[in-house]
């Protein structure tokens, strides 16, 4: 691997020498590798390599180039994302396409005392993504979120995950889908949650992992983030995050939010038990998931 990464380093930056590398935690659909390089002038530079996996490549064989293009547009628009450096579409060196992005120094867990401010920033950055004025003609490769929902609902498993209310969720969504879209289509991150953000000095430094990006109703991102914040910090934090977002999104209609909450709640069905969680953590997540589903269904009655 080291020899291949040295060649990668030279492709990215002429005369760069690989000092060290390590695989980073957090990559689920992609392998994430940190490189420390010595440049020709003797200076040091850290970069990140994201090597795309089979699932993402099956969906978009040109995902490395597309992610590079997207990050460039987002970075130019002033959004907090890592600057793209290089993209390689071939699998010759690392066995699959990859993208190189800037390394962003960040801290670990957010201090519990700072969570209220953290939630406000989390909501503000999501709103900024949804408000981004990007040349959509240059993003024609992006999928429509509504199509992803249709595909998910059509792929009904033979055995439903009753432990995560899959039958109840599907029944509610099947009864209304395709849902008439109430809001204008915007850029969606597709997997917006605290684990896909980097923080430094109490400020959100970057939103990362853009492989699920799509075009669609902003409530798709809001619903997903609500469930993730509930899992991580509890119901009061979820409500606080939601209120922060609503206070910014004055022109957004929220009447269909329960449906997007349900779609977010459908995603972990038959998957949660495979995430390798501590039993106590999984138990809490299941309890909070049930309350999330119950509340969404109650709001639709």
PDB file of C-alpha atoms in Angstrom:
ATOM      1  CA  UNK A   1       0.000   0.000   0.000  1.00  0.00           C
ATOM      2  CA  UNK A   2       2.803   2.425   0.850  1.00  0.00           C
ATOM      3  CA  UNK A   3       4.303   2.168  -2.640  1.00  0.00           C
ATOM      4  CA  UNK A   4       0.919   2.826  -4.244  1.00  0.00           C
ATOM      5  CA  UNK A   5       0.304   5.805  -1.946  1.00  0.00           C
ATOM      6  CA  UNK A   6       3.733   7.238  -2.793  1.00  0.00           C
ATOM      7  CA  UNK A   7       2.763   7.106  -6.464  1.00  0.00           C
ATOM      8  CA  UNK A   8      -0.565   8.736  -5.618  1.00  0.00           C
ATOM      9  CA  UNK A   9       1.265  11.516  -3.765  1.00  0.00           C
ATOM     10  CA  UNK A  10       3.464  12.172  -6.803  1.00  0.00           C
ATOM     11  CA  UNK A  11       0.407  12.296  -9.063  1.00  0.00           C
ATOM     12  CA  UNK A  12      -1.208  14.876  -6.807  1.00  0.00           C
ATOM     13  CA  UNK A  13       1.822  17.066  -6.049  1.00  0.00           C
ATOM     14  CA  UNK A  14       4.982  16.881  -8.138  1.00  0.00           C
ATOM     15  CA  UNK A  15       8.075  15.832  -6.127  1.00  0.00           C
ATOM     16  CA  UNK A  16       6.027  15.090  -3.010  1.00  0.00           C
ATOM     17  CA  UNK A  17       7.429  12.407  -0.703  1.00  0.00           C
ATOM     18  CA  UNK A  18       5.167  10.278   1.477  1.00  0.00           C
ATOM     19  CA  UNK A  19       6.319  10.475   5.093  1.00  0.00           C
ATOM     20  CA  UNK A  20       3.531   8.493   6.716  1.00  0.00           C
ATOM     21  CA  UNK A  21      -0.036   7.372   6.193  1.00  0.00           C
ATOM     22  CA  UNK A  22      -2.871   5.955   8.253  1.00  0.00           C
ATOM     23  CA  UNK A  23      -6.394   4.800   7.681  1.00  0.00           C
ATOM     24  CA  UNK A  24      -8.902   7.053   9.413  1.00  0.00           C
ATOM     25  CA  UNK A  25     -12.040   6.046  11.236  1.00  0.00           C
ATOM     26  CA  UNK A  26     -15.440   7.078  10.006  1.00  0.00           C
ATOM     27  CA  UNK A  27     -15.438   5.766   6.476  1.00  0.00           C
ATOM     28  CA  UNK A  28     -18.462   3.534   5.859  1.00  0.00           C
ATOM     29  CA  UNK A  29     -19.096   3.674   2.140  1.00  0.00           C
ATOM     30  CA  UNK A  30     -15.555   4.889   1.385  1.00  0.00           C
ATOM     31  CA  UNK A  31     -12.064   4.155   2.677  1.00  0.00           C
ATOM     32  CA  UNK A  32     -10.483   7.281   4.171  1.00  0.00           C
ATOM     33  CA  UNK A  33      -6.686   7.578   4.334  1.00  0.00           C
ATOM     34  CA  UNK A  34      -4.638  10.424   5.765  1.00  0.00           C
ATOM     35  CA  UNK A  35      -1.303  11.220   4.090  1.00  0.00           C
ATOM     36  CA  UNK A  36       1.507  13.371   5.448  1.00  0.00           C
ATOM     37  CA  UNK A  37       3.738  14.618   2.654  1.00  0.00           C
ATOM     38  CA  UNK A  38       7.039  16.442   2.390  1.00  0.00           C
ATOM     39  CA  UNK A  39       6.956  18.830  -0.556  1.00  0.00           C
ATOM     40  CA  UNK A  40       9.838  19.740  -2.829  1.00  0.00           C
ATOM     41  CA  UNK A  41      10.596  22.905  -0.825  1.00  0.00           C
ATOM     42  CA  UNK A  42      10.809  20.941   2.431  1.00  0.00           C
ATOM     43  CA  UNK A  43       7.429  22.044   3.784  1.00  0.00           C
ATOM     44  CA  UNK A  44       4.920  19.536   5.131  1.00  0.00           C
ATOM     45  CA  UNK A  45       1.350  19.043   3.998  1.00  0.00           C
ATOM     46  CA  UNK A  46      -1.453  16.736   5.077  1.00  0.00           C
ATOM     47  CA  UNK A  47      -4.146  15.567   2.668  1.00  0.00           C
ATOM     48  CA  UNK A  48      -7.026  13.118   2.751  1.00  0.00           C
ATOM     49  CA  UNK A  49      -7.668  10.367   0.218  1.00  0.00           C
ATOM     50  CA  UNK A  50     -11.247   9.111  -0.137  1.00  0.00           C
ATOM     51  CA  UNK A  51     -11.349   5.800  -1.981  1.00  0.00           C
ATOM     52  CA  UNK A  52     -14.883   5.008  -3.117  1.00  0.00           C
ATOM     53  CA  UNK A  53     -16.470   1.639  -2.446  1.00  0.00           C
ATOM     54  CA  UNK A  54     -18.430  -0.781  -4.609  1.00  0.00           C
ATOM     55  CA  UNK A  55     -21.873   0.500  -3.596  1.00  0.00           C
ATOM     56  CA  UNK A  56     -21.132   4.101  -4.572  1.00  0.00           C
ATOM     57  CA  UNK A  57     -19.392   3.035  -7.775  1.00  0.00           C
ATOM     58  CA  UNK A  58     -22.377   0.924  -8.796  1.00  0.00           C
ATOM     59  CA  UNK A  59     -24.592   3.975  -8.391  1.00  0.00           C
ATOM     60  CA  UNK A  60     -22.171   6.363 -10.107  1.00  0.00           C
ATOM     61  CA  UNK A  61     -19.067   4.939 -11.829  1.00  0.00           C
ATOM     62  CA  UNK A  62     -17.711   8.487 -12.221  1.00  0.00           C
ATOM     63  CA  UNK A  63     -18.247   9.407  -8.573  1.00  0.00           C
ATOM     64  CA  UNK A  64     -14.684  10.624  -7.940  1.00  0.00           C
ATOM     65  CA  UNK A  65     -14.848  13.250 -10.675  1.00  0.00           C
ATOM     66  CA  UNK A  66     -18.372  14.229  -9.716  1.00  0.00           C
ATOM     67  CA  UNK A  67     -17.478  14.650  -6.028  1.00  0.00           C
ATOM     68  CA  UNK A  68     -14.449  16.721  -7.032  1.00  0.00           C
ATOM     69  CA  UNK A  69     -16.646  18.946  -9.190  1.00  0.00           C
ATOM     70  CA  UNK A  70     -19.286  19.337  -6.478  1.00  0.00           C
ATOM     71  CA  UNK A  71     -16.808  20.178  -3.712  1.00  0.00           C
ATOM     72  CA  UNK A  72     -15.179  22.753  -5.964  1.00  0.00           C
ATOM     73  CA  UNK A  73     -18.494  24.506  -6.532  1.00  0.00           C
ATOM     74  CA  UNK A  74     -19.439  24.360  -2.852  1.00  0.00           C
ATOM     75  CA  UNK A  75     -16.048  25.643  -1.735  1.00  0.00           C
ATOM     76  CA  UNK A  76     -16.188  28.487  -4.254  1.00  0.00           C
ATOM     77  CA  UNK A  77     -19.656  29.377  -2.952  1.00  0.00           C
ATOM     78  CA  UNK A  78     -18.189  29.877   0.525  1.00  0.00           C
ATOM     79  CA  UNK A  79     -19.630  26.785   2.169  1.00  0.00           C
ATOM     80  CA  UNK A  80     -17.687  24.977   4.875  1.00  0.00           C
ATOM     81  CA  UNK A  81     -16.408  21.982   2.911  1.00  0.00           C
ATOM     82  CA  UNK A  82     -12.916  20.577   2.328  1.00  0.00           C
ATOM     83  CA  UNK A  83     -11.269  22.008  -0.776  1.00  0.00           C
ATOM     84  CA  UNK A  84     -10.836  19.357  -3.478  1.00  0.00           C
ATOM     85  CA  UNK A  85      -7.275  18.795  -4.685  1.00  0.00           C
ATOM     86  CA  UNK A  86      -7.295  15.956  -7.195  1.00  0.00           C
ATOM     87  CA  UNK A  87      -9.546  13.218  -8.584  1.00  0.00           C
ATOM     88  CA  UNK A  88      -8.559   9.931 -10.209  1.00  0.00           C
ATOM     89  CA  UNK A  89     -11.190   8.040 -12.180  1.00  0.00           C
ATOM     90  CA  UNK A  90      -9.131   4.906 -12.829  1.00  0.00           C
ATOM     91  CA  UNK A  91      -8.622   1.991 -10.447  1.00  0.00           C
ATOM     92  CA  UNK A  92      -5.018   1.357 -11.466  1.00  0.00           C
ATOM     93  CA  UNK A  93      -3.258   2.553  -8.314  1.00  0.00           C
ATOM     94  CA  UNK A  94      -5.627   1.939  -5.410  1.00  0.00           C
ATOM     95  CA  UNK A  95      -8.053  -0.585  -6.874  1.00  0.00           C
ATOM     96  CA  UNK A  96     -10.868   1.957  -7.198  1.00  0.00           C
ATOM     97  CA  UNK A  97     -11.314   5.660  -8.057  1.00  0.00           C
ATOM     98  CA  UNK A  98     -10.383   8.197  -5.405  1.00  0.00           C
ATOM     99  CA  UNK A  99     -10.473  11.882  -4.598  1.00  0.00           C
ATOM    100  CA  UNK A 100      -7.880  13.909  -2.686  1.00  0.00           C
ATOM    101  CA  UNK A 101      -9.144  16.713  -0.453  1.00  0.00           C
ATOM    102  CA  UNK A 102      -7.571  19.103   2.011  1.00  0.00           C
ATOM    103  CA  UNK A 103      -6.955  17.940   5.573  1.00  0.00           C
ATOM    104  CA  UNK A 104      -8.859  20.000   8.135  1.00  0.00           C
ATOM    105  CA  UNK A 105      -7.652  20.062  11.726  1.00  0.00           C
ATOM    106  CA  UNK A 106     -10.528  19.334  14.079  1.00  0.00           C
ATOM    107  CA  UNK A 107     -11.317  18.459  17.660  1.00  0.00           C
ATOM    108  CA  UNK A 108     -13.024  15.347  19.005  1.00  0.00           C
ATOM    109  CA  UNK A 109     -16.351  15.208  20.788  1.00  0.00           C
ATOM    110  CA  UNK A 110     -18.298  18.425  21.277  1.00  0.00           C
ATOM    111  CA  UNK A 111     -18.327  19.573  24.910  1.00  0.00           C
ATOM    112  CA  UNK A 112     -21.728  18.893  26.443  1.00  0.00           C
ATOM    113  CA  UNK A 113     -21.900  22.469  27.718  1.00  0.00           C
ATOM    114  CA  UNK A 114     -21.478  23.731  24.143  1.00  0.00           C
ATOM    115  CA  UNK A 115     -24.281  21.643  22.630  1.00  0.00           C
ATOM    116  CA  UNK A 116     -26.851  24.504  22.376  1.00  0.00           C
ATOM    117  CA  UNK A 117     -24.436  26.567  20.262  1.00  0.00           C
ATOM    118  CA  UNK A 118     -23.419  23.430  18.369  1.00  0.00           C
ATOM    119  CA  UNK A 119     -27.050  22.755  17.414  1.00  0.00           C
ATOM    120  CA  UNK A 120     -27.520  26.310  16.194  1.00  0.00           C
ATOM    121  CA  UNK A 121     -24.461  26.067  13.970  1.00  0.00           C
ATOM    122  CA  UNK A 122     -25.503  22.627  12.742  1.00  0.00           C
ATOM    123  CA  UNK A 123     -28.886  24.008  11.658  1.00  0.00           C
ATOM    124  CA  UNK A 124     -27.397  27.171  10.150  1.00  0.00           C
ATOM    125  CA  UNK A 125     -24.964  25.232   7.984  1.00  0.00           C
ATOM    126  CA  UNK A 126     -27.682  22.896   6.774  1.00  0.00           C
ATOM    127  CA  UNK A 127     -29.780  25.909   5.814  1.00  0.00           C
ATOM    128  CA  UNK A 128     -26.767  27.423   4.019  1.00  0.00           C
ATOM    129  CA  UNK A 129     -26.404  24.237   1.969  1.00  0.00           C
ATOM    130  CA  UNK A 130     -30.075  24.403   1.036  1.00  0.00           C
ATOM    131  CA  UNK A 131     -29.747  28.062   0.057  1.00  0.00           C
ATOM    132  CA  UNK A 132     -26.632  27.578  -2.062  1.00  0.00           C
ATOM    133  CA  UNK A 133     -26.980  29.126  -5.497  1.00  0.00           C
ATOM    134  CA  UNK A 134     -25.136  26.624  -7.664  1.00  0.00           C
ATOM    135  CA  UNK A 135     -25.137  26.184 -11.457  1.00  0.00           C
ATOM    136  CA  UNK A 136     -27.392  23.143 -11.614  1.00  0.00           C
ATOM    137  CA  UNK A 137     -26.484  22.659 -15.274  1.00  0.00           C
ATOM    138  CA  UNK A 138     -23.033  21.657 -14.005  1.00  0.00           C
ATOM    139  CA  UNK A 139     -24.612  19.233 -11.529  1.00  0.00           C
ATOM    140  CA  UNK A 140     -26.785  17.277 -13.941  1.00  0.00           C
ATOM    141  CA  UNK A 141     -25.218  14.080 -12.606  1.00  0.00           C
ATOM    142  CA  UNK A 142     -26.986  14.485  -9.258  1.00  0.00           C
ATOM    143  CA  UNK A 143     -29.883  12.133  -8.587  1.00  0.00           C
ATOM    144  CA  UNK A 144     -33.370  13.159  -7.521  1.00  0.00           C
ATOM    145  CA  UNK A 145     -34.167  12.342  -3.897  1.00  0.00           C
ATOM    146  CA  UNK A 146     -37.740  11.433  -4.846  1.00  0.00           C
ATOM    147  CA  UNK A 147     -36.390   8.671  -7.088  1.00  0.00           C
ATOM    148  CA  UNK A 148     -34.352   7.263  -4.198  1.00  0.00           C
ATOM    149  CA  UNK A 149     -37.456   7.169  -2.009  1.00  0.00           C
ATOM    150  CA  UNK A 150     -39.459   5.441  -4.734  1.00  0.00           C
ATOM    151  CA  UNK A 151     -36.725   2.826  -5.131  1.00  0.00           C
ATOM    152  CA  UNK A 152     -36.523   2.265  -1.370  1.00  0.00           C
ATOM    153  CA  UNK A 153     -40.276   1.779  -1.066  1.00  0.00           C
ATOM    154  CA  UNK A 154     -40.373  -0.528  -4.086  1.00  0.00           C
ATOM    155  CA  UNK A 155     -37.612  -2.711  -2.626  1.00  0.00           C
ATOM    156  CA  UNK A 156     -39.864  -4.167   0.059  1.00  0.00           C
ATOM    157  CA  UNK A 157     -38.042  -7.005   1.841  1.00  0.00           C
ATOM    158  CA  UNK A 158     -39.712 -10.352   2.373  1.00  0.00           C
ATOM    159  CA  UNK A 159     -39.062 -10.018   6.105  1.00  0.00           C
ATOM    160  CA  UNK A 160     -39.862  -6.603   7.557  1.00  0.00           C
ATOM    161  CA  UNK A 161     -37.953  -5.311  10.576  1.00  0.00           C
ATOM    162  CA  UNK A 162     -40.762  -5.120  13.124  1.00  0.00           C
ATOM    163  CA  UNK A 163     -38.287  -4.073  15.828  1.00  0.00           C
ATOM    164  CA  UNK A 164     -37.893  -0.750  13.985  1.00  0.00           C
ATOM    165  CA  UNK A 165     -41.544  -0.382  12.961  1.00  0.00           C
ATOM    166  CA  UNK A 166     -40.759  -1.015   9.299  1.00  0.00           C
ATOM    167  CA  UNK A 167     -44.265  -2.239   8.484  1.00  0.00           C
ATOM    168  CA  UNK A 168     -45.952   0.809  10.011  1.00  0.00           C
ATOM    169  CA  UNK A 169     -43.520   3.176   8.298  1.00  0.00           C
ATOM    170  CA  UNK A 170     -43.942   1.596   4.885  1.00  0.00           C
ATOM    171  CA  UNK A 171     -47.726   1.544   5.186  1.00  0.00           C
ATOM    172  CA  UNK A 172     -47.803   5.277   5.919  1.00  0.00           C
ATOM    173  CA  UNK A 173     -45.393   6.177   3.112  1.00  0.00           C
ATOM    174  CA  UNK A 174     -46.900   3.805   0.546  1.00  0.00           C
ATOM    175  CA  UNK A 175     -50.298   5.432   1.097  1.00  0.00           C
ATOM    176  CA  UNK A 176     -49.069   8.865  -0.068  1.00  0.00           C
ATOM    177  CA  UNK A 177     -46.093   8.261  -2.321  1.00  0.00           C
ATOM    178  CA  UNK A 178     -45.281   9.931  -4.645  1.00  0.00           C
ATOM    179  CA  UNK A 179     -45.706  12.821  -2.252  1.00  0.00           C
ATOM    180  CA  UNK A 180     -46.549  16.143  -3.962  1.00  0.00           C
ATOM    181  CA  UNK A 181     -43.501  18.299  -3.271  1.00  0.00           C
ATOM    182  CA  UNK A 182     -44.377  21.345  -1.193  1.00  0.00           C
ATOM    183  CA  UNK A 183     -40.993  23.097  -1.349  1.00  0.00           C
ATOM    184  CA  UNK A 184     -38.630  24.057  -4.135  1.00  0.00           C
ATOM    185  CA  UNK A 185     -35.902  21.551  -4.915  1.00  0.00           C
ATOM    186  CA  UNK A 186     -32.539  22.326  -3.330  1.00  0.00           C
ATOM    187  CA  UNK A 187     -29.149  20.707  -2.971  1.00  0.00           C
ATOM    188  CA  UNK A 188     -29.322  17.983  -0.311  1.00  0.00           C
ATOM    189  CA  UNK A 189     -26.328  16.644   1.566  1.00  0.00           C
ATOM    190  CA  UNK A 190     -28.100  13.306   1.814  1.00  0.00           C
ATOM    191  CA  UNK A 191     -26.564  12.161   5.118  1.00  0.00           C
ATOM    192  CA  UNK A 192     -26.423  15.250   7.302  1.00  0.00           C
ATOM    193  CA  UNK A 193     -25.654  14.368  10.921  1.00  0.00           C
ATOM    194  CA  UNK A 194     -23.130  15.397  13.595  1.00  0.00           C
ATOM    195  CA  UNK A 195     -20.721  12.620  12.564  1.00  0.00           C
ATOM    196  CA  UNK A 196     -20.333  14.205   9.132  1.00  0.00           C
ATOM    197  CA  UNK A 197     -19.136  17.520  10.530  1.00  0.00           C
ATOM    198  CA  UNK A 198     -15.719  18.689  11.733  1.00  0.00           C
ATOM    199  CA  UNK A 199     -15.322  21.233  14.530  1.00  0.00           C
ATOM    200  CA  UNK A 200     -12.449  23.472  15.590  1.00  0.00           C
ATOM    201  CA  UNK A 201     -12.376  26.116  18.276  1.00  0.00           C
ATOM    202  CA  UNK A 202     -16.094  25.789  18.902  1.00  0.00           C
ATOM    203  CA  UNK A 203     -16.940  26.469  15.258  1.00  0.00           C
ATOM    204  CA  UNK A 204     -18.120  24.157  12.498  1.00  0.00           C
ATOM    205  CA  UNK A 205     -15.067  23.831  10.253  1.00  0.00           C
ATOM    206  CA  UNK A 206     -16.402  21.532   7.535  1.00  0.00           C
ATOM    207  CA  UNK A 207     -19.252  19.327   6.388  1.00  0.00           C
ATOM    208  CA  UNK A 208     -17.830  16.107   4.955  1.00  0.00           C
ATOM    209  CA  UNK A 209     -18.885  12.879   3.184  1.00  0.00           C
ATOM    210  CA  UNK A 210     -20.928  14.111   0.232  1.00  0.00           C
ATOM    211  CA  UNK A 211     -21.418  10.788  -1.559  1.00  0.00           C
ATOM    212  CA  UNK A 212     -25.210  10.768  -0.925  1.00  0.00           C
ATOM    213  CA  UNK A 213     -25.799  14.265  -2.315  1.00  0.00           C
ATOM    214  CA  UNK A 214     -29.024  14.725  -4.286  1.00  0.00           C
ATOM    215  CA  UNK A 215     -31.608  17.261  -5.396  1.00  0.00           C
ATOM    216  CA  UNK A 216     -34.940  17.422  -3.613  1.00  0.00           C
ATOM    217  CA  UNK A 217     -37.103  18.749  -0.792  1.00  0.00           C
ATOM    218  CA  UNK A 218     -35.009  20.264   2.038  1.00  0.00           C
ATOM    219  CA  UNK A 219     -37.148  18.374   4.545  1.00  0.00           C
ATOM    220  CA  UNK A 220     -35.381  15.173   3.477  1.00  0.00           C
ATOM    221  CA  UNK A 221     -32.181  16.466   5.110  1.00  0.00           C
ATOM    222  CA  UNK A 222     -34.054  17.935   8.062  1.00  0.00           C
ATOM    223  CA  UNK A 223     -35.798  14.650   8.857  1.00  0.00           C
ATOM    224  CA  UNK A 224     -32.554  12.695   8.712  1.00  0.00           C
ATOM    225  CA  UNK A 225     -30.735  15.220  10.891  1.00  0.00           C
ATOM    226  CA  UNK A 226     -33.580  15.239  13.416  1.00  0.00           C
ATOM    227  CA  UNK A 227     -33.329  11.489  13.955  1.00  0.00           C
ATOM    228  CA  UNK A 228     -29.544  11.611  14.212  1.00  0.00           C
ATOM    229  CA  UNK A 229     -29.618  14.477  16.727  1.00  0.00           C
ATOM    230  CA  UNK A 230     -32.256  12.589  18.717  1.00  0.00           C
ATOM    231  CA  UNK A 231     -30.025   9.525  18.794  1.00  0.00           C
ATOM    232  CA  UNK A 232     -26.940  11.487  19.787  1.00  0.00           C
ATOM    233  CA  UNK A 233     -28.305  14.067  22.221  1.00  0.00           C
ATOM    234  CA  UNK A 234     -31.944  13.307  23.040  1.00  0.00           C
ATOM    235  CA  UNK A 235     -35.401  14.768  22.336  1.00  0.00           C
ATOM    236  CA  UNK A 236     -34.787  18.276  23.674  1.00  0.00           C
ATOM    237  CA  UNK A 237     -31.751  18.669  21.423  1.00  0.00           C
ATOM    238  CA  UNK A 238     -33.766  17.438  18.445  1.00  0.00           C
ATOM    239  CA  UNK A 239     -36.435  20.059  19.087  1.00  0.00           C
ATOM    240  CA  UNK A 240     -33.828  22.768  19.548  1.00  0.00           C
ATOM    241  CA  UNK A 241     -32.135  21.856  16.260  1.00  0.00           C
ATOM    242  CA  UNK A 242     -35.503  21.860  14.480  1.00  0.00           C
ATOM    243  CA  UNK A 243     -36.476  25.255  15.868  1.00  0.00           C
ATOM    244  CA  UNK A 244     -33.131  26.725  14.820  1.00  0.00           C
ATOM    245  CA  UNK A 245     -33.657  25.498  11.275  1.00  0.00           C
ATOM    246  CA  UNK A 246     -37.290  26.654  11.140  1.00  0.00           C
ATOM    247  CA  UNK A 247     -36.325  30.125  12.357  1.00  0.00           C
ATOM    248  CA  UNK A 248     -34.023  30.450   9.345  1.00  0.00           C
ATOM    249  CA  UNK A 249     -36.168  28.720   6.722  1.00  0.00           C
ATOM    250  CA  UNK A 250     -39.039  31.209   6.714  1.00  0.00           C
ATOM    251  CA  UNK A 251     -40.170  30.283   3.215  1.00  0.00           C
ATOM    252  CA  UNK A 252     -40.144  26.528   3.789  1.00  0.00           C
ATOM    253  CA  UNK A 253     -43.341  24.583   4.410  1.00  0.00           C
ATOM    254  CA  UNK A 254     -43.097  21.992   7.177  1.00  0.00           C
ATOM    255  CA  UNK A 255     -46.476  20.259   6.898  1.00  0.00           C
ATOM    256  CA  UNK A 256     -44.853  17.215   5.267  1.00  0.00           C
ATOM    257  CA  UNK A 257     -42.049  16.880   7.810  1.00  0.00           C
ATOM    258  CA  UNK A 258     -43.652  13.807   9.471  1.00  0.00           C
ATOM    259  CA  UNK A 259     -43.366  11.918   6.173  1.00  0.00           C
ATOM    260  CA  UNK A 260     -39.688  12.804   5.856  1.00  0.00           C
ATOM    261  CA  UNK A 261     -39.178  11.826   9.488  1.00  0.00           C
ATOM    262  CA  UNK A 262     -40.650   8.437   8.613  1.00  0.00           C
ATOM    263  CA  UNK A 263     -38.400   8.071   5.594  1.00  0.00           C
ATOM    264  CA  UNK A 264     -35.385   8.841   7.782  1.00  0.00           C
ATOM    265  CA  UNK A 265     -36.627   6.243  10.260  1.00  0.00           C
ATOM    266  CA  UNK A 266     -36.916   3.651   7.483  1.00  0.00           C
ATOM    267  CA  UNK A 267     -33.240   3.846   6.554  1.00  0.00           C
ATOM    268  CA  UNK A 268     -31.851   1.857   9.530  1.00  0.00           C
ATOM    269  CA  UNK A 269     -34.409  -0.966   9.155  1.00  0.00           C
ATOM    270  CA  UNK A 270     -32.612  -4.346   9.114  1.00  0.00           C
ATOM    271  CA  UNK A 271     -29.310  -2.446   9.457  1.00  0.00           C
ATOM    272  CA  UNK A 272     -29.079  -1.124  13.012  1.00  0.00           C
ATOM    273  CA  UNK A 273     -28.124  -4.463  14.552  1.00  0.00           C
ATOM    274  CA  UNK A 274     -25.154  -4.652  12.156  1.00  0.00           C
ATOM    275  CA  UNK A 275     -23.600  -1.353  13.207  1.00  0.00           C
ATOM    276  CA  UNK A 276     -21.519  -2.928  15.973  1.00  0.00           C
ATOM    277  CA  UNK A 277     -22.949  -0.739  18.723  1.00  0.00           C
ATOM    278  CA  UNK A 278     -22.598  -1.293  22.446  1.00  0.00           C
ATOM    279  CA  UNK A 279     -25.771  -3.036  23.723  1.00  0.00           C
ATOM    280  CA  UNK A 280     -26.739  -0.079  25.923  1.00  0.00           C
ATOM    281  CA  UNK A 281     -26.247   2.376  23.042  1.00  0.00           C
ATOM    282  CA  UNK A 282     -28.288   0.253  20.653  1.00  0.00           C
ATOM    283  CA  UNK A 283     -31.050  -0.110  23.227  1.00  0.00           C
ATOM    284  CA  UNK A 284     -31.272   3.665  23.687  1.00  0.00           C
ATOM    285  CA  UNK A 285     -31.276   4.229  19.930  1.00  0.00           C
ATOM    286  CA  UNK A 286     -34.097   1.729  19.476  1.00  0.00           C
ATOM    287  CA  UNK A 287     -36.157   3.381  22.209  1.00  0.00           C
ATOM    288  CA  UNK A 288     -35.658   6.825  20.694  1.00  0.00           C
ATOM    289  CA  UNK A 289     -36.384   5.509  17.202  1.00  0.00           C
ATOM    290  CA  UNK A 290     -39.718   4.121  18.408  1.00  0.00           C
ATOM    291  CA  UNK A 291     -40.700   7.445  19.978  1.00  0.00           C
ATOM    292  CA  UNK A 292     -39.677   9.238  16.765  1.00  0.00           C
ATOM    293  CA  UNK A 293     -41.870   6.965  14.628  1.00  0.00           C
ATOM    294  CA  UNK A 294     -44.805   7.097  17.049  1.00  0.00           C
ATOM    295  CA  UNK A 295     -44.724  10.880  17.069  1.00  0.00           C
ATOM    296  CA  UNK A 296     -44.567  11.181  13.272  1.00  0.00           C
ATOM    297  CA  UNK A 297     -47.487   8.790  12.826  1.00  0.00           C
ATOM    298  CA  UNK A 298     -49.512  10.613  15.485  1.00  0.00           C
ATOM    299  CA  UNK A 299     -48.969  13.927  13.677  1.00  0.00           C
ATOM    300  CA  UNK A 300     -50.368  12.398  10.482  1.00  0.00           C
ATOM    301  CA  UNK A 301     -53.635  11.257  12.044  1.00  0.00           C
TER     302      UNK A 301
END
